[in-house]
Amino acid sequence: MHCWDVSAENFLSGNSWTNGIIYGRLNWSSKEVKTYKCDILMPLEILLINGPNLNMLGVRQPEVYGRSSLKDLRILCEREAGLLGLSIDFRQSNAEGDLVSWIQGARGSADGIMLNAGALTHSSIALLDALASAEVPAVEIHMSNIHRREEFREKSYVSLCAAGMVCGLGSYSYVLGLRAIHSILISRQ
Ligand code: CA2
């Protein structure tokens, strides 16, 4: 579908849009108000999932996971997503079933997934199966460097279905993860 050249400024300063149609002036010097058909301008949607115990961030083990709380992390991610033009749906659950259902729901509703599955990373074939059927790219995130810790953390089932993984950089792992998923999605368009 053809898209008229409606600038972001014009878009934000008074024109309305719905269902692929923009009503408004092509530019502000024009007196004429027309209806323009346009490809819908929607931000890329990222489902950002945090798994078990990540609600405890900033509360315990700051030497491993830093002092930021989950709320701090959310604010940081929302700020970075805004800069990248991404919309994020930031979630956390301690229940494996929630994570599986959210990943299943991403198909058709999200453009990409960012996943810190917590300890389920190292054990959950259910999460791996859900990711395998999601048909959207996923980036795996860890606050800690899972390769510098106990041997059982070396194995990641999530990695088998992830486009890539960022670990060991604390909150900054999430920032880099957002940049990575953005770059993956932009290069696909
Ligand atoms: O480094 C990561 O992000 C992990 O995914 C965190 C998981 C761990 O099991 C993975 O091996 C690596 C654990 C999340 C627990 O988070 C807590 C935070 C503060 C206090 C207690 C737990």
PDB file of C-alpha atoms and ligand atoms in Angstrom:
ATOM      1  CA  MET A   1       0.000   0.000   0.000  1.00  0.00           C
ATOM      2  CA  HIS A   2       1.274   3.483  -0.817  1.00  0.00           C
ATOM      3  CA  CYS A   3       2.087   5.688   2.137  1.00  0.00           C
ATOM      4  CA  TRP A   4       1.854   9.456   1.923  1.00  0.00           C
ATOM      5  CA  ASP A   5       4.709  11.496   3.312  1.00  0.00           C
ATOM      6  CA  VAL A   6       3.123  12.616   6.543  1.00  0.00           C
ATOM      7  CA  SER A   7       5.886  13.842   8.844  1.00  0.00           C
ATOM      8  CA  ALA A   8       6.094  12.726  12.459  1.00  0.00           C
ATOM      9  CA  GLU A   9       5.650  16.342  13.504  1.00  0.00           C
ATOM     10  CA  ASN A  10       2.459  16.662  11.507  1.00  0.00           C
ATOM     11  CA  PHE A  11       1.373  13.289  12.805  1.00  0.00           C
ATOM     12  CA  LEU A  12       1.833  14.271  16.417  1.00  0.00           C
ATOM     13  CA  SER A  13       0.461  17.773  16.187  1.00  0.00           C
ATOM     14  CA  GLY A  14      -3.158  17.253  15.415  1.00  0.00           C
ATOM     15  CA  ASN A  15      -3.801  14.603  12.814  1.00  0.00           C
ATOM     16  CA  SER A  16      -5.577  11.481  13.923  1.00  0.00           C
ATOM     17  CA  TRP A  17      -5.223   8.018  12.519  1.00  0.00           C
ATOM     18  CA  THR A  18      -7.068   4.785  12.679  1.00  0.00           C
ATOM     19  CA  ASN A  19      -6.967   1.534  10.857  1.00  0.00           C
ATOM     20  CA  GLY A  20      -4.442   2.631   8.267  1.00  0.00           C
ATOM     21  CA  ILE A  21      -6.116   5.922   7.416  1.00  0.00           C
ATOM     22  CA  ILE A  22      -4.742   9.327   8.403  1.00  0.00           C
ATOM     23  CA  TYR A  23      -7.104  12.299   8.406  1.00  0.00           C
ATOM     24  CA  GLY A  24      -5.360  15.611   8.184  1.00  0.00           C
ATOM     25  CA  ARG A  25      -3.185  18.076   6.385  1.00  0.00           C
ATOM     26  CA  LEU A  26      -0.195  16.919   4.413  1.00  0.00           C
ATOM     27  CA  ASN A  27       1.638  19.928   5.840  1.00  0.00           C
ATOM     28  CA  TRP A  28       0.671  22.873   8.020  1.00  0.00           C
ATOM     29  CA  SER A  29       0.881  25.447   5.234  1.00  0.00           C
ATOM     30  CA  SER A  30      -1.917  23.591   3.474  1.00  0.00           C
ATOM     31  CA  LYS A  31      -5.483  24.654   4.275  1.00  0.00           C
ATOM     32  CA  GLU A  32      -6.843  21.510   2.727  1.00  0.00           C
ATOM     33  CA  VAL A  33      -7.753  18.613   5.016  1.00  0.00           C
ATOM     34  CA  LYS A  34      -7.721  15.328   3.189  1.00  0.00           C
ATOM     35  CA  THR A  35      -7.999  11.663   4.017  1.00  0.00           C
ATOM     36  CA  TYR A  36      -4.788   9.790   3.342  1.00  0.00           C
ATOM     37  CA  LYS A  37      -4.441   6.066   3.191  1.00  0.00           C
ATOM     38  CA  CYS A  38      -1.244   4.955   4.830  1.00  0.00           C
ATOM     39  CA  ASP A  39       0.597   1.911   6.086  1.00  0.00           C
ATOM     40  CA  ILE A  40      -0.102   1.861   9.796  1.00  0.00           C
ATOM     41  CA  LEU A  41       2.745   3.419  11.793  1.00  0.00           C
ATOM     42  CA  MET A  42       3.047   1.074  14.729  1.00  0.00           C
ATOM     43  CA  PRO A  43       6.044   0.575  17.033  1.00  0.00           C
ATOM     44  CA  LEU A  44       7.587  -2.889  17.112  1.00  0.00           C
ATOM     45  CA  GLU A  45       6.194  -4.821  20.068  1.00  0.00           C
ATOM     46  CA  ILE A  46       8.610  -6.634  22.372  1.00  0.00           C
ATOM     47  CA  LEU A  47       7.413  -9.079  24.988  1.00  0.00           C
ATOM     48  CA  LEU A  48       9.992  -8.857  27.798  1.00  0.00           C
ATOM     49  CA  ILE A  49       9.632 -11.813  30.149  1.00  0.00           C
ATOM     50  CA  ASN A  50      11.354 -12.258  33.504  1.00  0.00           C
ATOM     51  CA  GLY A  51      11.174 -15.627  35.202  1.00  0.00           C
ATOM     52  CA  PRO A  52      11.307 -17.015  38.742  1.00  0.00           C
ATOM     53  CA  ASN A  53      12.851 -15.002  41.573  1.00  0.00           C
ATOM     54  CA  LEU A  54      13.646 -11.955  39.472  1.00  0.00           C
ATOM     55  CA  ASN A  55      11.065 -10.103  41.602  1.00  0.00           C
ATOM     56  CA  MET A  56      13.756 -10.345  44.313  1.00  0.00           C
ATOM     57  CA  LEU A  57      16.211  -8.144  42.418  1.00  0.00           C
ATOM     58  CA  GLY A  58      17.683  -5.441  44.635  1.00  0.00           C
ATOM     59  CA  VAL A  59      16.357  -7.197  47.731  1.00  0.00           C
ATOM     60  CA  ARG A  60      18.917 -10.013  48.145  1.00  0.00           C
ATOM     61  CA  GLN A  61      22.293 -11.064  46.684  1.00  0.00           C
ATOM     62  CA  PRO A  62      23.322  -7.591  45.405  1.00  0.00           C
ATOM     63  CA  GLU A  63      26.858  -8.949  44.989  1.00  0.00           C
ATOM     64  CA  VAL A  64      25.538 -11.240  42.217  1.00  0.00           C
ATOM     65  CA  TYR A  65      22.616  -9.307  40.709  1.00  0.00           C
ATOM     66  CA  GLY A  66      23.353  -5.687  41.623  1.00  0.00           C
ATOM     67  CA  ARG A  67      21.260  -3.171  43.556  1.00  0.00           C
ATOM     68  CA  SER A  68      18.630  -2.379  40.933  1.00  0.00           C
ATOM     69  CA  SER A  69      15.105  -3.572  41.676  1.00  0.00           C
ATOM     70  CA  LEU A  70      12.804  -5.091  39.049  1.00  0.00           C
ATOM     71  CA  LYS A  71      11.002  -1.727  38.926  1.00  0.00           C
ATOM     72  CA  ASP A  72      14.324   0.061  38.240  1.00  0.00           C
ATOM     73  CA  LEU A  73      14.987  -2.461  35.485  1.00  0.00           C
ATOM     74  CA  ARG A  74      11.582  -1.840  33.982  1.00  0.00           C
ATOM     75  CA  ILE A  75      12.156   1.930  33.945  1.00  0.00           C
ATOM     76  CA  LEU A  76      15.573   1.454  32.325  1.00  0.00           C
ATOM     77  CA  CYS A  77      14.093  -0.834  29.658  1.00  0.00           C
ATOM     78  CA  GLU A  78      11.187   1.507  28.960  1.00  0.00           C
ATOM     79  CA  ARG A  79      13.602   4.407  28.509  1.00  0.00           C
ATOM     80  CA  GLU A  80      15.829   2.438  26.108  1.00  0.00           C
ATOM     81  CA  ALA A  81      12.811   1.066  24.236  1.00  0.00           C
ATOM     82  CA  GLY A  82      11.517   4.626  23.797  1.00  0.00           C
ATOM     83  CA  LEU A  83      14.843   5.690  22.270  1.00  0.00           C
ATOM     84  CA  LEU A  84      14.723   2.735  19.877  1.00  0.00           C
ATOM     85  CA  GLY A  85      11.059   3.218  18.981  1.00  0.00           C
ATOM     86  CA  LEU A  86      10.045  -0.090  20.539  1.00  0.00           C
ATOM     87  CA  SER A  87       7.011  -0.768  22.676  1.00  0.00           C
ATOM     88  CA  ILE A  88       7.678  -3.213  25.513  1.00  0.00           C
ATOM     89  CA  ASP A  89       5.375  -5.372  27.532  1.00  0.00           C
ATOM     90  CA  PHE A  90       7.459  -6.025  30.680  1.00  0.00           C
ATOM     91  CA  ARG A  91       6.365  -9.029  32.748  1.00  0.00           C
ATOM     92  CA  GLN A  92       7.578 -11.241  35.583  1.00  0.00           C
ATOM     93  CA  SER A  93       6.276 -14.493  36.993  1.00  0.00           C
ATOM     94  CA  ASN A  94       7.537 -17.211  39.289  1.00  0.00           C
ATOM     95  CA  ALA A  95       5.349 -19.801  37.506  1.00  0.00           C
ATOM     96  CA  GLU A  96       6.712 -21.781  34.577  1.00  0.00           C
ATOM     97  CA  GLY A  97       3.188 -22.134  33.126  1.00  0.00           C
ATOM     98  CA  ASP A  98       2.804 -18.339  32.934  1.00  0.00           C
ATOM     99  CA  LEU A  99       6.013 -18.066  30.944  1.00  0.00           C
ATOM    100  CA  VAL A 100       4.911 -20.850  28.563  1.00  0.00           C
ATOM    101  CA  SER A 101       1.483 -19.215  28.054  1.00  0.00           C
ATOM    102  CA  TRP A 102       3.003 -15.766  27.482  1.00  0.00           C
ATOM    103  CA  ILE A 103       5.446 -17.144  24.897  1.00  0.00           C
ATOM    104  CA  GLN A 104       2.590 -18.983  23.166  1.00  0.00           C
ATOM    105  CA  GLY A 105       0.592 -15.740  23.119  1.00  0.00           C
ATOM    106  CA  ALA A 106       3.477 -13.834  21.510  1.00  0.00           C
ATOM    107  CA  ARG A 107       2.749 -15.527  18.205  1.00  0.00           C
ATOM    108  CA  GLY A 108       0.717 -13.005  16.265  1.00  0.00           C
ATOM    109  CA  SER A 109       0.820 -10.329  18.969  1.00  0.00           C
ATOM    110  CA  ALA A 110       4.520  -9.504  19.474  1.00  0.00           C
ATOM    111  CA  ASP A 111       7.333  -8.884  17.022  1.00  0.00           C
ATOM    112  CA  GLY A 112      10.075 -10.151  19.300  1.00  0.00           C
ATOM    113  CA  ILE A 113      10.722 -11.729  22.681  1.00  0.00           C
ATOM    114  CA  MET A 114      13.327 -10.909  25.309  1.00  0.00           C
ATOM    115  CA  LEU A 115      13.603 -13.582  27.924  1.00  0.00           C
ATOM    116  CA  ASN A 116      15.405 -13.886  31.228  1.00  0.00           C
ATOM    117  CA  ALA A 117      13.954 -17.221  32.269  1.00  0.00           C
ATOM    118  CA  GLY A 118      15.895 -17.273  35.560  1.00  0.00           C
ATOM    119  CA  ALA A 119      16.704 -20.806  36.728  1.00  0.00           C
ATOM    120  CA  LEU A 120      14.200 -22.249  34.212  1.00  0.00           C
ATOM    121  CA  THR A 121      16.851 -21.412  31.604  1.00  0.00           C
ATOM    122  CA  HIS A 122      18.786 -24.446  32.773  1.00  0.00           C
ATOM    123  CA  SER A 123      15.942 -26.919  33.158  1.00  0.00           C
ATOM    124  CA  SER A 124      12.807 -26.157  31.171  1.00  0.00           C
ATOM    125  CA  ILE A 125      12.144 -28.146  28.016  1.00  0.00           C
ATOM    126  CA  ALA A 126       8.585 -26.727  28.172  1.00  0.00           C
ATOM    127  CA  LEU A 127       9.988 -23.222  27.650  1.00  0.00           C
ATOM    128  CA  LEU A 128      12.193 -24.451  24.819  1.00  0.00           C
ATOM    129  CA  ASP A 129       9.183 -26.048  23.098  1.00  0.00           C
ATOM    130  CA  ALA A 130       7.133 -22.864  23.514  1.00  0.00           C
ATOM    131  CA  LEU A 131       9.939 -20.762  22.021  1.00  0.00           C
ATOM    132  CA  ALA A 132      10.340 -23.198  19.136  1.00  0.00           C
ATOM    133  CA  SER A 133       6.701 -22.694  18.154  1.00  0.00           C
ATOM    134  CA  ALA A 134       6.534 -18.936  18.790  1.00  0.00           C
ATOM    135  CA  GLU A 135       7.794 -17.968  15.316  1.00  0.00           C
ATOM    136  CA  VAL A 136       9.178 -14.664  16.577  1.00  0.00           C
ATOM    137  CA  PRO A 137      12.865 -13.975  17.245  1.00  0.00           C
ATOM    138  CA  ALA A 138      13.969 -14.257  20.860  1.00  0.00           C
ATOM    139  CA  VAL A 139      16.972 -12.800  22.669  1.00  0.00           C
ATOM    140  CA  GLU A 140      18.113 -14.460  25.891  1.00  0.00           C
ATOM    141  CA  ILE A 141      19.191 -12.225  28.767  1.00  0.00           C
ATOM    142  CA  HIS A 142      21.013 -12.826  32.039  1.00  0.00           C
ATOM    143  CA  MET A 143      22.137 -10.313  34.628  1.00  0.00           C
ATOM    144  CA  SER A 144      24.988 -12.552  35.788  1.00  0.00           C
ATOM    145  CA  ASN A 145      27.674 -14.258  33.734  1.00  0.00           C
ATOM    146  CA  ILE A 146      26.255 -17.788  33.721  1.00  0.00           C
ATOM    147  CA  HIS A 147      29.620 -19.113  32.456  1.00  0.00           C
ATOM    148  CA  ARG A 148      31.460 -17.897  35.545  1.00  0.00           C
ATOM    149  CA  ARG A 149      29.171 -19.558  38.060  1.00  0.00           C
ATOM    150  CA  GLU A 150      28.176 -23.127  38.985  1.00  0.00           C
ATOM    151  CA  GLU A 151      28.589 -25.696  36.236  1.00  0.00           C
ATOM    152  CA  PHE A 152      24.831 -26.385  36.031  1.00  0.00           C
ATOM    153  CA  ARG A 153      24.271 -22.805  34.833  1.00  0.00           C
ATOM    154  CA  GLU A 154      26.427 -23.452  31.741  1.00  0.00           C
ATOM    155  CA  LYS A 155      23.575 -25.322  30.083  1.00  0.00           C
ATOM    156  CA  SER A 156      20.798 -23.184  28.625  1.00  0.00           C
ATOM    157  CA  TYR A 157      17.781 -24.761  26.936  1.00  0.00           C
ATOM    158  CA  VAL A 158      16.622 -21.251  25.986  1.00  0.00           C
ATOM    159  CA  SER A 159      19.819 -20.744  23.950  1.00  0.00           C
ATOM    160  CA  LEU A 160      18.795 -23.563  21.616  1.00  0.00           C
ATOM    161  CA  CYS A 161      15.994 -21.325  20.308  1.00  0.00           C
ATOM    162  CA  ALA A 162      17.445 -17.855  20.883  1.00  0.00           C
ATOM    163  CA  ALA A 163      18.852 -15.626  18.158  1.00  0.00           C
ATOM    164  CA  GLY A 164      21.530 -14.609  20.657  1.00  0.00           C
ATOM    165  CA  MET A 165      22.305 -14.113  24.312  1.00  0.00           C
ATOM    166  CA  VAL A 166      23.573 -11.256  26.495  1.00  0.00           C
ATOM    167  CA  CYS A 167      24.866 -12.094  29.972  1.00  0.00           C
ATOM    168  CA  GLY A 168      27.065 -10.825  32.760  1.00  0.00           C
ATOM    169  CA  LEU A 169      26.468  -7.090  32.440  1.00  0.00           C
ATOM    170  CA  GLY A 170      23.774  -6.610  35.089  1.00  0.00           C
ATOM    171  CA  SER A 171      20.994  -4.256  33.998  1.00  0.00           C
ATOM    172  CA  TYR A 172      23.053  -3.331  30.950  1.00  0.00           C
ATOM    173  CA  SER A 173      22.429  -6.864  29.590  1.00  0.00           C
ATOM    174  CA  TYR A 174      18.814  -5.752  29.119  1.00  0.00           C
ATOM    175  CA  VAL A 175      19.801  -2.522  27.358  1.00  0.00           C
ATOM    176  CA  LEU A 176      22.044  -4.422  24.930  1.00  0.00           C
ATOM    177  CA  GLY A 177      19.354  -7.077  24.511  1.00  0.00           C
ATOM    178  CA  LEU A 178      16.861  -4.412  23.423  1.00  0.00           C
ATOM    179  CA  ARG A 179      19.357  -3.015  20.918  1.00  0.00           C
ATOM    180  CA  ALA A 180      19.966  -6.531  19.593  1.00  0.00           C
ATOM    181  CA  ILE A 181      16.281  -7.409  19.115  1.00  0.00           C
ATOM    182  CA  HIS A 182      15.715  -3.999  17.505  1.00  0.00           C
ATOM    183  CA  SER A 183      18.549  -4.622  15.050  1.00  0.00           C
ATOM    184  CA  ILE A 184      17.283  -8.155  14.271  1.00  0.00           C
ATOM    185  CA  LEU A 185      13.753  -6.888  13.584  1.00  0.00           C
ATOM    186  CA  ILE A 186      14.843  -3.877  11.517  1.00  0.00           C
ATOM    187  CA  SER A 187      17.078  -6.031   9.317  1.00  0.00           C
ATOM    188  CA  ARG A 188      14.105  -8.331   8.611  1.00  0.00           C
ATOM    189  CA  GLN A 189      11.791  -5.540   7.387  1.00  0.00           C
TER     190      GLN A 189
HETATM  191  O1  CA2 B   1      21.765 -13.983  35.775  1.00  0.00           O
HETATM  192  C1  CA2 B   1      20.552 -14.117  35.555  1.00  0.00           C
HETATM  193  O2  CA2 B   1      19.855 -13.218  35.118  1.00  0.00           O
HETATM  194  C2  CA2 B   1      19.884 -15.441  35.903  1.00  0.00           C
HETATM  195  O3  CA2 B   1      18.917 -15.715  34.912  1.00  0.00           O
HETATM  196  C3  CA2 B   1      19.232 -15.252  37.238  1.00  0.00           C
HETATM  197  C4  CA2 B   1      18.614 -16.513  37.794  1.00  0.00           C
HETATM  198  C5  CA2 B   1      19.615 -17.650  37.776  1.00  0.00           C
HETATM  199  O4  CA2 B   1      19.005 -18.849  38.213  1.00  0.00           O
HETATM  200  C6  CA2 B   1      20.201 -17.858  36.398  1.00  0.00           C
HETATM  201  O5  CA2 B   1      21.154 -18.899  36.474  1.00  0.00           O
HETATM  202  C7  CA2 B   1      20.875 -16.594  35.911  1.00  0.00           C
HETATM  203  C8  CA2 B   1      18.155 -16.307  39.230  1.00  0.00           C
HETATM  204  C9  CA2 B   1      17.263 -15.153  39.419  1.00  0.00           C
HETATM  205  C10 CA2 B   1      17.169 -14.931  40.887  1.00  0.00           C
HETATM  206  O6  CA2 B   1      17.242 -13.566  41.117  1.00  0.00           O
HETATM  207  C11 CA2 B   1      17.450 -13.190  42.394  1.00  0.00           C
HETATM  208  C12 CA2 B   1      17.732 -11.860  42.587  1.00  0.00           C
HETATM  209  C13 CA2 B   1      17.986 -11.386  43.833  1.00  0.00           C
HETATM  210  C14 CA2 B   1      17.922 -12.215  44.929  1.00  0.00           C
HETATM  211  C15 CA2 B   1      17.618 -13.543  44.741  1.00  0.00           C
HETATM  212  C16 CA2 B   1      17.376 -14.025  43.479  1.00  0.00           C
END
